[in-house]
Structures are given as structure tokens and as C-alpha cells.
Amino acid sequence: MALYRHFATKEELINALLDRVLGRFVAEPPSEDWVDDLRHFARAHRQLLDQHPWALAGLFSHPNPGLNATVIGEVALEILSRARLANDSVVATFSGLLALNYGWSAFAGARDALPANAAAQVRQALAALPRSEYPHTAAVAEEMAAYASDRHYELVLEQMLVGIWSAANGDLNPSMGV
């Protein structure tokens, strides 16, 4: 009950804890390369989430727990402003990076909560599927055992960055609907 002398409600306490976690975010100084800066931002943000897995659920339900969330947003928005994207694209890109990191951290946390032989269990379950009914799943079964891996994160992050760079440089294919 002593906590409630400092916080009027449980929500205020949760926001304060989450704000403290977000205050541990360390941004690298800006460089001349906004794509590289965005890469570093995404990795640092994901690292923060991975270091505090308990905070993930709270961040979903308290998307702006305090000033430190705004500070993190300002860092990303500054980087994206150098890409010279329209405001709707800046916000969508920022949201997409956050969604990637929140989702990736949730998947990685679930994977890490499984027994040590989780990859073997995934391989075994996928091997038991009838190949004729699930040919695509069977073809990627070995990689499925590595879901939420750091290697896969880096691959997806690079694919996103290529797409963001393409959008910033007007190189998107009009048939893609963007």
C-alpha cells in the first residue's frame, strides 16, 4: 500500500514503471545515413523490449505511458524526416517498425519460454504433416524451427529498410498499390 502514497491508481504505477523502462532506450548519434540510423534505432528498440519482456504486455495496453515514449518516437521521427517521406508515410513506417519489434519480441519471448528442445519439437510436428497437403510448410520446415531468431529478424528488418528506402526514392512499383 505504500506505493499508493506516490501513485493514485494502479494505472499511474504501471505507466511510471513502463516510462522508466523506456527511459533506458539509448539512441546512437545521427549519422549522414538515415537508413543506417533507422537500422540502429530498430535494433536498439528491440533490444530494450527483449531486456524487459515483462513490459511488453503493458506497452500494448499503455501505448504512451510517459514522456520517454515520446522521446523514443521523436528519435524515430527525426530519422524518418530525413527520408523526406510524406507525414502519413512517416507515421505508418514508425508504426510498422514498432509493430515488427513488439511482435518479434512477443514471438521470441514465447519461443524462449518453451523447453530447450523447442526447435526439435517444431521439426517433429512439421515432419508429421502430410507433405501432399502442406507442401509449402514441408519445404520450409527447417527454417520454421528457427522462427523469431535473430537471423530472421535481421532479414526482415533489411527487407523493410529496402522498402522504406525505395518509397523515399520513388522506386516503388505502382502495381504494388503504394
C-alpha positions as a Markdown table, in Angstrom:
| # | Residue | x | y | z |
|---|---|---|---|---|
| 1 | Met | 0.0 | 0.0 | 0.0 |
| 2 | Ala | 3.0 | 2.3 | 0.4 |
| 3 | Leu | 3.2 | 2.6 | -3.3 |
| 4 | Tyr | -0.2 | 4.2 | -3.5 |
| 5 | Arg | 1.2 | 7.2 | -1.5 |
| 6 | His | 3.1 | 8.0 | -4.6 |
| 7 | Phe | 0.6 | 6.8 | -7.2 |
| 8 | Ala | -3.1 | 7.4 | -7.0 |
| 9 | Thr | -4.0 | 4.4 | -9.2 |
| 10 | Lys | -2.6 | 1.2 | -10.5 |
| 11 | Glu | -2.6 | 2.7 | -14.0 |
| 12 | Glu | -0.3 | 5.5 | -12.8 |
| 13 | Leu | 2.0 | 3.0 | -11.2 |
| 14 | Ile | 2.1 | 0.9 | -14.4 |
| 15 | Asn | 2.8 | 4.0 | -16.5 |
| 16 | Ala | 5.6 | 5.0 | -14.3 |
| 17 | Leu | 7.2 | 1.6 | -14.5 |
| 18 | Leu | 6.9 | 1.5 | -18.3 |
| 19 | Asp | 8.2 | 5.0 | -18.6 |
| 20 | Arg | 11.2 | 4.1 | -16.6 |
| 21 | Val | 11.9 | 1.1 | -18.9 |
| 22 | Leu | 11.5 | 3.3 | -22.0 |
| 23 | Gly | 13.9 | 5.8 | -20.4 |
| 24 | Arg | 16.7 | 3.2 | -20.8 |
| 25 | Phe | 16.5 | 3.5 | -24.6 |
| 26 | Val | 19.8 | 4.7 | -25.9 |
| 27 | Ala | 19.9 | 6.2 | -29.3 |
| 28 | Glu | 23.0 | 6.5 | -31.4 |
| 29 | Pro | 24.1 | 9.9 | -32.5 |
| 30 | Pro | 22.7 | 10.7 | -36.0 |
| 31 | Ser | 25.0 | 10.0 | -39.0 |
| 32 | Glu | 24.8 | 11.0 | -42.6 |
| 33 | Asp | 22.9 | 7.8 | -43.5 |
| 34 | Trp | 19.3 | 7.9 | -42.4 |
| 35 | Val | 18.8 | 4.2 | -43.4 |
| 36 | Asp | 21.7 | 3.1 | -41.2 |
| 37 | Asp | 20.3 | 5.3 | -38.4 |
| 38 | Leu | 16.9 | 3.7 | -38.7 |
| 39 | Arg | 18.5 | 0.2 | -38.6 |
| 40 | His | 20.3 | 1.2 | -35.4 |
| 41 | Phe | 17.1 | 2.6 | -34.0 |
| 42 | Ala | 15.1 | -0.6 | -34.7 |
| 43 | Arg | 17.8 | -2.8 | -33.2 |
| 44 | Ala | 18.1 | -0.7 | -30.0 |
| 45 | His | 14.3 | -0.6 | -29.6 |
| 46 | Arg | 14.1 | -4.4 | -30.0 |
| 47 | Gln | 17.0 | -4.9 | -27.6 |
| 48 | Leu | 15.1 | -2.8 | -25.0 |
| 49 | Leu | 12.0 | -4.9 | -25.4 |
| 50 | Asp | 14.0 | -8.1 | -25.2 |
| 51 | Gln | 15.7 | -6.9 | -22.0 |
| 52 | His | 12.3 | -6.2 | -20.3 |
| 53 | Pro | 9.9 | -8.9 | -21.6 |
| 54 | Trp | 7.6 | -8.3 | -18.7 |
| 55 | Ala | 6.9 | -4.8 | -20.0 |
| 56 | Leu | 5.7 | -5.9 | -23.4 |
| 57 | Ala | 2.1 | -6.6 | -22.4 |
| 58 | Gly | 2.0 | -3.3 | -20.5 |
| 59 | Leu | 3.2 | -1.4 | -23.6 |
| 60 | Phe | 0.4 | -2.9 | -25.7 |
| 61 | Ser | -2.2 | -1.7 | -23.2 |
| 62 | His | -0.4 | 1.6 | -22.3 |
| 63 | Pro | 1.0 | 2.8 | -25.7 |
| 64 | Asn | 2.0 | 6.2 | -24.3 |
| 65 | Pro | 3.0 | 5.7 | -20.6 |
| 66 | Gly | 5.0 | 8.8 | -20.3 |
| 67 | Leu | 7.5 | 11.2 | -21.8 |
| 68 | Asn | 10.1 | 8.6 | -22.6 |
| 69 | Ala | 7.7 | 7.0 | -25.1 |
| 70 | Thr | 7.6 | 10.4 | -26.8 |
| 71 | Val | 11.4 | 10.7 | -26.7 |
| 72 | Ile | 11.7 | 7.4 | -28.5 |
| 73 | Gly | 9.1 | 8.5 | -31.0 |
| 74 | Glu | 11.0 | 11.7 | -31.6 |
| 75 | Val | 14.2 | 9.9 | -32.4 |
| 76 | Ala | 12.5 | 7.7 | -35.0 |
| 77 | Leu | 10.5 | 10.6 | -36.4 |
| 78 | Glu | 13.7 | 12.7 | -36.8 |
| 79 | Ile | 15.4 | 9.8 | -38.7 |
| 80 | Leu | 12.3 | 9.3 | -40.9 |
| 81 | Ser | 12.1 | 13.1 | -41.6 |
| 82 | Arg | 15.5 | 12.8 | -43.3 |
| 83 | Ala | 13.9 | 10.3 | -45.8 |
| 84 | Arg | 11.6 | 13.1 | -47.0 |
| 85 | Leu | 8.5 | 10.9 | -46.8 |
| 86 | Ala | 5.0 | 12.4 | -46.5 |
| 87 | Asn | 3.7 | 12.6 | -43.0 |
| 88 | Asp | 1.3 | 9.6 | -43.5 |
| 89 | Ser | 4.3 | 7.5 | -44.6 |
| 90 | Val | 6.4 | 8.7 | -41.7 |
| 91 | Val | 3.8 | 7.7 | -39.2 |
| 92 | Ala | 3.0 | 4.4 | -41.0 |
| 93 | Thr | 6.7 | 3.5 | -41.2 |
| 94 | Phe | 7.2 | 4.3 | -37.5 |
| 95 | Ser | 4.2 | 2.2 | -36.6 |
| 96 | Gly | 5.4 | -0.6 | -38.7 |
| 97 | Leu | 8.8 | -0.7 | -37.1 |
| 98 | Leu | 7.2 | -0.7 | -33.6 |
| 99 | Ala | 4.8 | -3.5 | -34.7 |
| 100 | Leu | 7.7 | -5.5 | -36.0 |
| 101 | Asn | 9.6 | -5.1 | -32.8 |
| 102 | Tyr | 6.7 | -5.7 | -30.5 |
| 103 | Gly | 5.6 | -8.8 | -32.5 |
| 104 | Trp | 9.1 | -10.1 | -32.8 |
| 105 | Ser | 9.8 | -9.7 | -29.1 |
| 106 | Ala | 6.5 | -11.5 | -28.3 |
| 107 | Phe | 7.3 | -14.4 | -30.6 |
| 108 | Ala | 10.9 | -14.6 | -29.2 |
| 109 | Gly | 9.6 | -14.5 | -25.7 |
| 110 | Ala | 7.2 | -17.3 | -26.4 |
| 111 | Arg | 9.9 | -19.3 | -28.0 |
| 112 | Asp | 12.3 | -18.7 | -25.1 |
| 113 | Ala | 9.6 | -19.8 | -22.6 |
| 114 | Leu | 9.4 | -23.2 | -24.3 |
| 115 | Pro | 11.6 | -26.1 | -23.3 |
| 116 | Ala | 15.1 | -26.2 | -24.5 |
| 117 | Asn | 14.2 | -28.6 | -27.3 |
| 118 | Ala | 11.5 | -26.4 | -28.8 |
| 119 | Ala | 13.2 | -26.4 | -32.2 |
| 120 | Ala | 13.2 | -30.2 | -32.3 |
| 121 | Gln | 9.5 | -30.2 | -31.3 |
| 122 | Val | 8.7 | -27.9 | -34.1 |
| 123 | Arg | 10.6 | -30.0 | -36.6 |
| 124 | Gln | 8.9 | -33.2 | -35.4 |
| 125 | Ala | 5.4 | -31.7 | -35.6 |
| 126 | Leu | 6.0 | -30.3 | -39.1 |
| 127 | Ala | 7.6 | -33.6 | -40.2 |
| 128 | Ala | 4.4 | -35.4 | -39.2 |
| 129 | Leu | 2.3 | -33.3 | -41.5 |
| 130 | Pro | 1.3 | -34.9 | -44.8 |
| 131 | Arg | 3.6 | -33.4 | -47.4 |
| 132 | Ser | 0.9 | -33.6 | -50.1 |
| 133 | Glu | -1.5 | -31.4 | -48.1 |
| 134 | Tyr | 1.1 | -29.0 | -46.8 |
| 135 | Pro | 3.9 | -28.8 | -49.5 |
| 136 | His | 4.9 | -25.2 | -48.7 |
| 137 | Thr | 5.1 | -25.8 | -44.9 |
| 138 | Ala | 7.1 | -29.0 | -45.5 |
| 139 | Ala | 9.5 | -27.1 | -47.8 |
| 140 | Val | 10.3 | -24.6 | -45.1 |
| 141 | Ala | 10.1 | -26.8 | -42.1 |
| 142 | Glu | 13.7 | -26.5 | -41.1 |
| 143 | Glu | 13.5 | -22.7 | -41.1 |
| 144 | Met | 10.2 | -22.8 | -39.2 |
| 145 | Ala | 12.1 | -24.3 | -36.3 |
| 146 | Ala | 14.1 | -21.1 | -36.2 |
| 147 | Tyr | 11.2 | -18.7 | -36.0 |
| 148 | Ala | 11.8 | -15.5 | -34.1 |
| 149 | Ser | 15.6 | -15.9 | -34.5 |
| 150 | Asp | 17.9 | -13.0 | -34.6 |
| 151 | Arg | 18.9 | -14.1 | -38.1 |
| 152 | His | 15.3 | -13.9 | -39.3 |
| 153 | Tyr | 14.8 | -10.5 | -37.6 |
| 154 | Glu | 17.8 | -9.1 | -39.4 |
| 155 | Leu | 16.5 | -10.5 | -42.7 |
| 156 | Val | 13.0 | -8.9 | -42.2 |
| 157 | Leu | 14.5 | -5.6 | -40.9 |
| 158 | Glu | 16.7 | -5.4 | -44.1 |
| 159 | Gln | 13.7 | -6.1 | -46.3 |
| 160 | Met | 11.7 | -3.4 | -44.5 |
| 161 | Leu | 14.6 | -0.9 | -44.9 |
| 162 | Val | 14.9 | -1.6 | -48.6 |
| 163 | Gly | 11.2 | -0.9 | -49.0 |
| 164 | Ile | 11.4 | 2.3 | -46.9 |
| 165 | Trp | 14.4 | 3.4 | -49.0 |
| 166 | Ser | 12.5 | 2.6 | -52.2 |
| 167 | Ala | 9.5 | 4.6 | -51.0 |
| 168 | Ala | 11.7 | 7.5 | -50.1 |
| 169 | Asn | 13.3 | 7.5 | -53.5 |
| 170 | Gly | 10.2 | 6.9 | -55.5 |
| 171 | Asp | 11.3 | 3.5 | -56.7 |
| 172 | Leu | 8.1 | 1.6 | -55.7 |
| 173 | Asn | 6.3 | -0.4 | -58.4 |
| 174 | Pro | 2.9 | 1.2 | -58.9 |
| 175 | Ser | 1.3 | -2.2 | -59.3 |
| 176 | Met | 2.1 | -2.8 | -55.6 |
| 177 | Gly | -0.6 | -0.4 | -54.7 |
| 178 | Val | 1.6 | 2.0 | -52.8 |
